[in-house]
Amino acid sequence: MKDEERQGPDPSDLELVQRGRSGDDAALGALAKRHHAAAYRVALSFVREDDLAQDVVQDAFLKAFRALGEFRADASFRTWLLTITANEAKGALRRKGRRRETALEDASEVRSEGGGPAHDAMMRDEASRARRMLEQLPEKQRLSVTLRIEEGLSFKEIGEVIGSSEGAARANYFHGIRRLRELME
Amino acid sequence: MNDTECGTVRELIPDFVGSRLAAEEVERVEGHVQACAECLAELELAQVLLASRASVPEELLERIMRNSVTERSAPARTWWGVSAAAIAALALGIGITSDPAQELPVEVPGFAYEAEEGEIWSSEDGLLAGAPALDELSDEALLQLLDELTVGSAGGSA
Ligand SMILES: [Zn+2]
């Protein structure tokens, strides 16, 4: 969440939202910079395809920015954005009429972060296996695991994104982790 | 290994691999997994998942800046344009339609859950054999299931 290029304390998301509402494009840019990676991974976990995931994220930001007036000050911009992103992604999947089985063929287009030179082949095998298993989890479990581990969201935040209670988000996460461990064995 | 400690450590694992824990919590996790194979396996899985997360394409931020940031005010301009035209038409005594769809070309951005709500989270929970349909469970049932899961896995080789 740090922004190295900025001097002084980072403005909160709420401050940026308020500035954005009064037409400050730079504030919106800062919100995008802060949250586009999480939105991209959420989109990707649905559509499995880089191009489409990028389209989804752009649409989600556009929608969020246009609806800033409806954003409640007591809400989290991040969970709000990720909720919009998840629903945009589902809409995109529906429009394309794609099933997850066929989308799996596109999985190779997506680059993985851990692909540097220091990354040995064994780790890569393990990682791609874990990815494939993750993709097989039911939607809420997959999202809960992705958001908790990859994005560091709390169960309360995850609950907001997946439309469940905090307890249900926690159960989905641990159930997903358990399934992954079984599948990986 | 005691189940309560396993439960606590497993709650901490995502923040441990994400380097979001305070020093004493880091020590607590590290100390525990030295003696608990189950929690160590879970920690390693979390590390693998984090390390293999998708990298974000460099062009994405630029695309958002170019499209989402600049375009978001476009409908507002259209709306004012139409309003001005409507006012002008009114001033000239030209009849204009009262169809609100025409007067309001702006799609008022709804909240995230649009009309598709019914379809949202259409469950794929049946995909895995033996995976219970969590959606249909009450929170209490889910929490009970969670208790069984954590106790069940913690009681293994630990
Ligand atoms: Zn343990």
Tab-separated table of C-alpha atoms and ligand atoms in Angstrom:
chain	number	residue	atom	x	y	z
A	1	MET	CA	0.000	0.000	0.000
A	2	LYS	CA	2.988	2.294	0.111
A	3	ASP	CA	3.621	4.782	-2.601
A	4	GLU	CA	7.321	5.455	-2.708
A	5	GLU	CA	7.064	8.369	-5.087
A	6	ARG	CA	4.854	10.366	-2.818
A	7	GLN	CA	6.256	12.642	-0.193
A	8	GLY	CA	4.782	12.873	3.257
A	9	PRO	CA	2.029	10.650	4.577
A	10	ASP	CA	-0.156	9.006	1.974
A	11	PRO	CA	-3.649	10.430	1.743
A	12	SER	CA	-6.317	7.928	2.748
A	13	ASP	CA	-8.558	6.349	0.137
A	14	LEU	CA	-11.412	8.424	1.490
A	15	GLU	CA	-9.475	11.653	0.968
A	16	LEU	CA	-8.694	10.598	-2.583
A	17	VAL	CA	-12.338	9.715	-3.205
A	18	GLN	CA	-13.416	13.126	-1.947
A	19	ARG	CA	-10.870	14.851	-4.163
A	20	GLY	CA	-11.924	12.704	-7.070
A	21	ARG	CA	-15.519	13.734	-6.563
A	22	SER	CA	-14.569	17.343	-7.015
A	23	GLY	CA	-12.865	16.564	-10.297
A	24	ASP	CA	-9.293	15.839	-9.250
A	25	ASP	CA	-8.069	13.326	-11.840
A	26	ALA	CA	-4.730	12.902	-10.070
A	27	ALA	CA	-6.572	11.623	-6.990
A	28	LEU	CA	-8.351	9.042	-9.126
A	29	GLY	CA	-5.030	8.093	-10.648
A	30	ALA	CA	-3.651	7.529	-7.171
A	31	LEU	CA	-6.602	5.294	-6.302
A	32	ALA	CA	-6.018	3.339	-9.501
A	33	LYS	CA	-2.340	2.962	-8.758
A	34	ARG	CA	-3.104	1.714	-5.280
A	35	HIS	CA	-5.761	-0.832	-6.155
A	36	HIS	CA	-5.395	-1.900	-9.769
A	37	ALA	CA	-3.260	-4.948	-8.938
A	38	ALA	CA	-5.816	-6.415	-6.542
A	39	ALA	CA	-8.607	-5.692	-9.009
A	40	TYR	CA	-6.628	-7.354	-11.802
A	41	ARG	CA	-6.109	-10.547	-9.801
A	42	VAL	CA	-9.753	-10.702	-8.805
A	43	ALA	CA	-10.779	-10.250	-12.439
A	44	LEU	CA	-8.251	-12.823	-13.545
A	45	SER	CA	-9.516	-15.379	-11.079
A	46	PHE	CA	-12.824	-15.276	-12.971
A	47	VAL	CA	-11.929	-14.739	-16.601
A	48	ARG	CA	-8.493	-16.488	-16.693
A	49	GLU	CA	-7.386	-14.394	-19.608
A	50	ASP	CA	-5.124	-11.371	-19.455
A	51	ASP	CA	-6.823	-9.191	-22.094
A	52	LEU	CA	-10.281	-9.756	-20.764
A	53	ALA	CA	-9.153	-9.244	-17.174
A	54	GLN	CA	-7.668	-5.871	-18.144
A	55	ASP	CA	-10.916	-4.869	-19.837
A	56	VAL	CA	-12.854	-5.877	-16.756
A	57	VAL	CA	-10.598	-3.823	-14.487
A	58	GLN	CA	-10.914	-0.762	-16.697
A	59	ASP	CA	-14.681	-1.083	-16.715
A	60	ALA	CA	-14.751	-1.586	-12.967
A	61	PHE	CA	-12.706	1.559	-12.354
A	62	LEU	CA	-14.822	3.528	-14.791
A	63	LYS	CA	-17.966	2.383	-13.052
A	64	ALA	CA	-16.537	3.115	-9.619
A	65	PHE	CA	-15.307	6.562	-10.617
A	66	ARG	CA	-18.661	7.454	-12.124
A	67	ALA	CA	-20.423	6.291	-8.978
A	68	LEU	CA	-18.156	8.038	-6.493
A	69	GLY	CA	-21.127	10.108	-5.363
A	70	GLU	CA	-22.738	6.951	-4.047
A	71	PHE	CA	-19.683	5.799	-2.160
A	72	ARG	CA	-20.321	5.870	1.559
A	73	ALA	CA	-17.653	7.410	3.740
A	74	ASP	CA	-17.809	4.528	6.199
A	75	ALA	CA	-17.129	1.933	3.520
A	76	SER	CA	-13.780	0.692	2.236
A	77	PHE	CA	-12.967	1.854	-1.278
A	78	ARG	CA	-10.936	-1.292	-1.847
A	79	THR	CA	-13.714	-3.749	-1.011
A	80	TRP	CA	-16.202	-1.598	-2.911
A	81	LEU	CA	-13.973	-1.628	-5.987
A	82	LEU	CA	-13.292	-5.356	-5.720
A	83	THR	CA	-17.006	-6.074	-5.415
A	84	ILE	CA	-17.659	-4.081	-8.570
A	85	THR	CA	-14.737	-5.870	-10.251
A	86	ALA	CA	-16.035	-9.321	-9.315
A	87	ASN	CA	-19.448	-8.527	-10.701
A	88	GLU	CA	-18.018	-6.966	-13.857
A	89	ALA	CA	-15.958	-10.121	-14.335
A	90	LYS	CA	-19.013	-12.313	-13.962
A	91	GLY	CA	-20.856	-10.142	-16.458
A	92	ALA	CA	-17.958	-10.412	-18.894
A	93	LEU	CA	-17.923	-14.185	-18.563
A	94	ARG	CA	-21.640	-14.359	-19.191
A	95	ARG	CA	-21.401	-12.105	-22.216
A	96	LYS	CA	-18.681	-14.188	-23.728
A	97	GLY	CA	-20.583	-17.323	-22.895
A	98	ARG	CA	-17.334	-18.829	-21.794
A	99	ARG	CA	-17.179	-21.778	-19.527
A	100	ARG	CA	-14.309	-22.098	-17.140
A	101	GLU	CA	-13.206	-25.339	-18.779
A	102	THR	CA	-12.412	-23.662	-22.081
A	103	ALA	CA	-10.944	-20.620	-20.372
A	104	LEU	CA	-8.370	-22.855	-18.762
A	105	GLU	CA	-6.604	-23.129	-22.103
A	106	ASP	CA	-5.711	-19.474	-21.836
A	107	ALA	CA	-4.057	-19.811	-18.479
A	108	SER	CA	-0.590	-19.773	-20.023
A	109	GLU	CA	-1.025	-16.182	-21.146
A	110	VAL	CA	-0.856	-15.042	-17.580
A	111	ARG	CA	2.547	-14.292	-16.190
A	112	SER	CA	3.423	-15.251	-12.688
A	113	GLU	CA	5.231	-12.968	-10.274
A	114	GLY	CA	7.612	-15.577	-8.965
A	115	GLY	CA	9.179	-16.232	-12.353
A	116	GLY	CA	12.530	-14.568	-11.738
A	117	PRO	CA	15.917	-16.204	-12.208
A	118	ALA	CA	16.097	-17.125	-8.535
A	119	HIS	CA	13.062	-19.270	-9.026
A	120	ASP	CA	13.946	-22.919	-9.391
A	121	ALA	CA	12.078	-25.391	-11.517
A	122	MET	CA	10.714	-27.366	-8.614
A	123	MET	CA	9.084	-24.318	-7.108
A	124	ARG	CA	7.619	-23.495	-10.488
A	125	ASP	CA	6.088	-26.932	-10.849
A	126	GLU	CA	4.674	-26.740	-7.365
A	127	ALA	CA	3.344	-23.272	-8.049
A	128	SER	CA	1.634	-24.123	-11.316
A	129	ARG	CA	0.100	-27.170	-9.716
A	130	ALA	CA	-1.229	-25.048	-6.856
A	131	ARG	CA	-2.617	-22.569	-9.388
A	132	ARG	CA	-4.425	-25.294	-11.277
A	133	MET	CA	-5.901	-26.652	-8.068
A	134	LEU	CA	-6.960	-23.190	-6.954
A	135	GLU	CA	-8.819	-22.733	-10.220
A	136	GLN	CA	-10.824	-25.841	-9.478
A	137	LEU	CA	-12.193	-24.551	-6.202
A	138	PRO	CA	-15.757	-23.267	-6.058
A	139	GLU	CA	-16.048	-19.547	-6.636
A	140	LYS	CA	-16.376	-18.314	-3.064
A	141	GLN	CA	-13.594	-20.546	-1.790
A	142	ARG	CA	-11.311	-19.490	-4.629
A	143	LEU	CA	-12.024	-15.807	-4.051
A	144	SER	CA	-11.599	-16.138	-0.299
A	145	VAL	CA	-8.207	-17.831	-0.648
A	146	THR	CA	-7.053	-15.387	-3.327
A	147	LEU	CA	-8.138	-12.300	-1.419
A	148	ARG	CA	-6.792	-13.474	1.922
A	149	ILE	CA	-3.386	-14.704	0.766
A	150	GLU	CA	-2.630	-12.711	-2.366
A	151	GLU	CA	-4.197	-9.405	-1.342
A	152	GLY	CA	-4.195	-9.601	2.446
A	153	LEU	CA	-7.854	-8.732	2.893
A	154	SER	CA	-9.458	-9.447	6.259
A	155	PHE	CA	-12.320	-11.928	6.445
A	156	LYS	CA	-14.664	-9.037	7.085
A	157	GLU	CA	-13.548	-7.376	3.839
A	158	ILE	CA	-13.731	-10.668	1.954
A	159	GLY	CA	-17.261	-11.158	3.243
A	160	GLU	CA	-18.225	-7.811	1.738
A	161	VAL	CA	-16.729	-8.722	-1.622
A	162	ILE	CA	-18.308	-12.167	-1.865
A	163	GLY	CA	-21.589	-11.081	-0.327
A	164	SER	CA	-21.299	-13.203	2.791
A	165	SER	CA	-20.782	-12.739	6.480
A	166	GLU	CA	-17.312	-12.536	7.982
A	167	GLY	CA	-17.784	-16.032	9.419
A	168	ALA	CA	-18.803	-17.442	6.059
A	169	ALA	CA	-15.763	-15.841	4.419
A	170	ARG	CA	-13.516	-17.444	7.042
A	171	ALA	CA	-15.167	-20.832	6.530
A	172	ASN	CA	-14.812	-20.525	2.755
A	173	TYR	CA	-11.142	-19.679	3.142
A	174	PHE	CA	-10.290	-22.564	5.459
A	175	HIS	CA	-12.390	-24.992	3.478
A	176	GLY	CA	-10.592	-23.904	0.297
A	177	ILE	CA	-7.171	-24.239	1.922
A	178	ARG	CA	-8.025	-27.689	3.184
A	179	ARG	CA	-9.222	-28.777	-0.256
A	180	LEU	CA	-6.047	-27.422	-1.829
A	181	ARG	CA	-3.893	-29.344	0.589
A	182	GLU	CA	-5.819	-32.519	-0.165
A	183	LEU	CA	-5.554	-31.959	-3.901
A	184	MET	CA	-1.858	-31.181	-3.701
A	185	GLU	CA	-0.993	-34.370	-1.874
B	1	MET	CA	0.394	-29.813	19.265
B	2	ASN	CA	-2.585	-28.101	20.768
B	3	ASP	CA	-5.493	-27.230	18.538
B	4	THR	CA	-5.988	-23.741	19.856
B	5	GLU	CA	-2.416	-22.820	18.976
B	6	CYS	CA	-2.802	-24.405	15.530
B	7	GLY	CA	-5.979	-22.399	15.004
B	8	THR	CA	-4.276	-19.177	16.023
B	9	VAL	CA	-1.256	-19.861	13.833
B	10	ARG	CA	-3.420	-20.673	10.822
B	11	GLU	CA	-5.253	-17.399	11.213
B	12	LEU	CA	-1.846	-15.682	11.140
B	13	ILE	CA	-0.360	-17.565	8.183
B	14	PRO	CA	-1.673	-15.283	5.391
B	15	ASP	CA	-0.296	-12.219	7.150
B	16	PHE	CA	2.921	-14.086	7.940
B	17	VAL	CA	3.635	-14.887	4.299
B	18	GLY	CA	2.576	-11.362	3.366
B	19	SER	CA	5.030	-9.871	5.914
B	20	ARG	CA	2.277	-8.035	7.737
B	21	LEU	CA	2.906	-9.403	11.231
B	22	ALA	CA	4.560	-7.826	14.238
B	23	ALA	CA	7.833	-9.359	15.412
B	24	GLU	CA	6.339	-11.353	18.285
B	25	GLU	CA	3.676	-12.844	16.021
B	26	VAL	CA	6.366	-13.812	13.512
B	27	GLU	CA	8.221	-15.604	16.292
B	28	ARG	CA	5.044	-17.313	17.395
B	29	VAL	CA	4.413	-18.687	13.896
B	30	GLU	CA	8.042	-19.667	13.312
B	31	GLY	CA	8.271	-21.386	16.667
B	32	HIS	CA	5.059	-23.299	16.117
B	33	VAL	CA	5.757	-24.609	12.622
B	34	GLN	CA	9.100	-26.022	13.743
B	35	ALA	CA	7.135	-28.502	15.819
B	36	CYS	CA	3.903	-28.794	13.812
B	37	ALA	CA	4.074	-30.421	10.393
B	38	GLU	CA	0.437	-29.650	9.574
B	39	CYS	CA	0.811	-25.937	10.114
B	40	LEU	CA	4.140	-25.969	8.283
B	41	ALA	CA	2.448	-27.575	5.277
B	42	GLU	CA	-0.236	-24.907	5.349
B	43	LEU	CA	2.366	-22.167	5.582
B	44	GLU	CA	4.256	-23.605	2.618
B	45	LEU	CA	1.072	-23.753	0.573
B	46	ALA	CA	0.383	-20.100	1.367
B	47	GLN	CA	3.942	-19.205	0.320
B	48	VAL	CA	3.544	-21.042	-2.968
B	49	LEU	CA	0.221	-19.338	-3.660
B	50	LEU	CA	1.605	-15.909	-2.882
B	51	ALA	CA	4.761	-16.466	-4.935
B	52	SER	CA	2.770	-17.668	-7.930
B	53	ARG	CA	0.197	-14.915	-7.990
B	54	ALA	CA	-0.191	-13.265	-11.358
B	55	SER	CA	1.989	-10.287	-12.090
B	56	VAL	CA	0.144	-7.204	-13.188
B	57	PRO	CA	0.707	-6.102	-16.799
B	58	GLU	CA	2.584	-2.829	-16.949
B	59	GLU	CA	0.188	-1.332	-19.442
B	60	LEU	CA	-2.861	-1.786	-17.216
B	61	LEU	CA	-2.379	1.308	-15.070
B	62	GLU	CA	-1.798	3.387	-18.172
B	63	ARG	CA	-4.995	2.002	-19.710
B	64	ILE	CA	-6.971	2.866	-16.583
B	65	MET	CA	-5.537	6.389	-16.579
B	66	ARG	CA	-6.292	6.838	-20.256
B	67	ASN	CA	-9.755	5.326	-20.260
B	68	SER	CA	-11.353	5.078	-16.848
B	69	VAL	CA	-10.042	8.323	-15.357
B	70	THR	CA	-10.555	10.595	-18.339
B	71	GLU	CA	-13.736	8.996	-19.645
B	72	ARG	CA	-15.611	9.046	-16.413
B	73	SER	CA	-16.584	12.680	-16.847
B	74	ALA	CA	-17.718	12.163	-20.433
B	75	PRO	CA	-21.331	11.260	-19.575
B	76	ALA	CA	-21.591	14.311	-17.364
B	77	ARG	CA	-20.708	16.483	-20.330
B	78	THR	CA	-23.232	14.663	-22.502
B	79	TRP	CA	-25.887	15.190	-19.892
B	80	TRP	CA	-25.236	18.889	-19.689
B	81	GLY	CA	-25.156	19.091	-23.450
B	82	VAL	CA	-28.526	17.452	-23.730
B	83	SER	CA	-29.901	19.627	-20.960
B	84	ALA	CA	-28.757	22.721	-22.723
B	85	ALA	CA	-30.354	21.502	-25.923
B	86	ALA	CA	-33.548	20.685	-24.089
B	87	ILE	CA	-33.630	24.105	-22.459
B	88	ALA	CA	-32.965	25.728	-25.809
B	89	ALA	CA	-35.732	23.684	-27.361
B	90	LEU	CA	-38.081	24.681	-24.595
B	91	ALA	CA	-37.178	28.315	-25.022
B	92	LEU	CA	-37.934	28.042	-28.723
B	93	GLY	CA	-41.285	26.455	-28.001
B	94	ILE	CA	-40.327	23.212	-29.628
B	95	GLY	CA	-42.059	20.243	-28.139
B	96	ILE	CA	-39.667	17.772	-26.619
B	97	THR	CA	-40.390	14.289	-25.595
B	98	SER	CA	-40.870	13.649	-21.947
B	99	ASP	CA	-39.375	10.212	-22.220
B	100	PRO	CA	-36.905	10.185	-19.327
B	101	ALA	CA	-34.707	7.733	-21.164
B	102	GLN	CA	-34.085	10.365	-23.797
B	103	GLU	CA	-33.657	13.217	-21.421
B	104	LEU	CA	-31.253	11.244	-19.324
B	105	PRO	CA	-28.720	9.517	-21.520
B	106	VAL	CA	-26.550	9.016	-18.486
B	107	GLU	CA	-26.718	5.561	-17.165
B	108	VAL	CA	-26.951	6.313	-13.494
B	109	PRO	CA	-24.244	4.076	-12.151
B	110	GLY	CA	-25.837	1.665	-9.825
B	111	PHE	CA	-24.029	0.029	-7.034
B	112	ALA	CA	-22.055	-3.085	-7.688
B	113	TYR	CA	-24.979	-5.460	-7.545
B	114	GLU	CA	-27.035	-4.485	-10.515
B	115	ALA	CA	-30.059	-6.265	-11.814
B	116	GLU	CA	-28.034	-9.419	-12.117
B	117	GLU	CA	-28.166	-10.017	-8.421
B	118	GLY	CA	-30.099	-13.224	-8.740
B	119	GLU	CA	-27.382	-14.745	-10.840
B	120	ILE	CA	-24.503	-13.491	-8.804
B	121	TRP	CA	-22.541	-16.215	-7.144
B	122	SER	CA	-24.486	-18.821	-9.008
B	123	SER	CA	-22.913	-21.655	-7.205
B	124	GLU	CA	-20.271	-23.878	-8.636
B	125	ASP	CA	-19.887	-25.498	-5.299
B	126	GLY	CA	-20.923	-28.836	-6.667
B	127	LEU	CA	-17.784	-28.901	-8.780
B	128	LEU	CA	-15.696	-30.765	-6.295
B	129	ALA	CA	-16.942	-34.112	-5.240
B	130	GLY	CA	-17.705	-34.112	-1.569
B	131	ALA	CA	-17.505	-30.355	-1.189
B	132	PRO	CA	-20.574	-29.232	0.727
B	133	ALA	CA	-22.601	-26.418	-0.769
B	134	LEU	CA	-21.437	-23.742	1.640
B	135	ASP	CA	-23.870	-21.220	0.233
B	136	GLU	CA	-26.762	-23.128	1.658
B	137	LEU	CA	-25.396	-23.311	5.154
B	138	SER	CA	-26.207	-20.836	7.863
B	139	ASP	CA	-23.330	-18.914	9.411
B	140	GLU	CA	-23.599	-21.069	12.507
B	141	ALA	CA	-23.337	-24.231	10.441
B	142	LEU	CA	-20.377	-22.788	8.572
B	143	LEU	CA	-18.600	-21.933	11.775
B	144	GLN	CA	-19.246	-25.395	13.112
B	145	LEU	CA	-17.899	-26.867	9.890
B	146	LEU	CA	-14.872	-24.646	10.240
B	147	ASP	CA	-14.283	-25.874	13.769
B	148	GLU	CA	-14.440	-29.450	12.569
B	149	LEU	CA	-12.053	-28.713	9.734
B	150	THR	CA	-9.422	-27.002	11.813
B	151	VAL	CA	-9.581	-29.496	14.621
B	152	GLY	CA	-9.597	-32.361	12.142
B	153	SER	CA	-6.502	-31.239	10.309
B	154	ALA	CA	-4.666	-30.030	13.360
B	155	GLY	CA	-5.062	-33.315	15.135
B	156	GLY	CA	-3.125	-35.157	12.457
B	157	SER	CA	0.593	-35.716	12.523
B	158	ALA	CA	1.239	-32.733	14.727
C	1	ZN	ZN	-0.128	-26.463	14.232
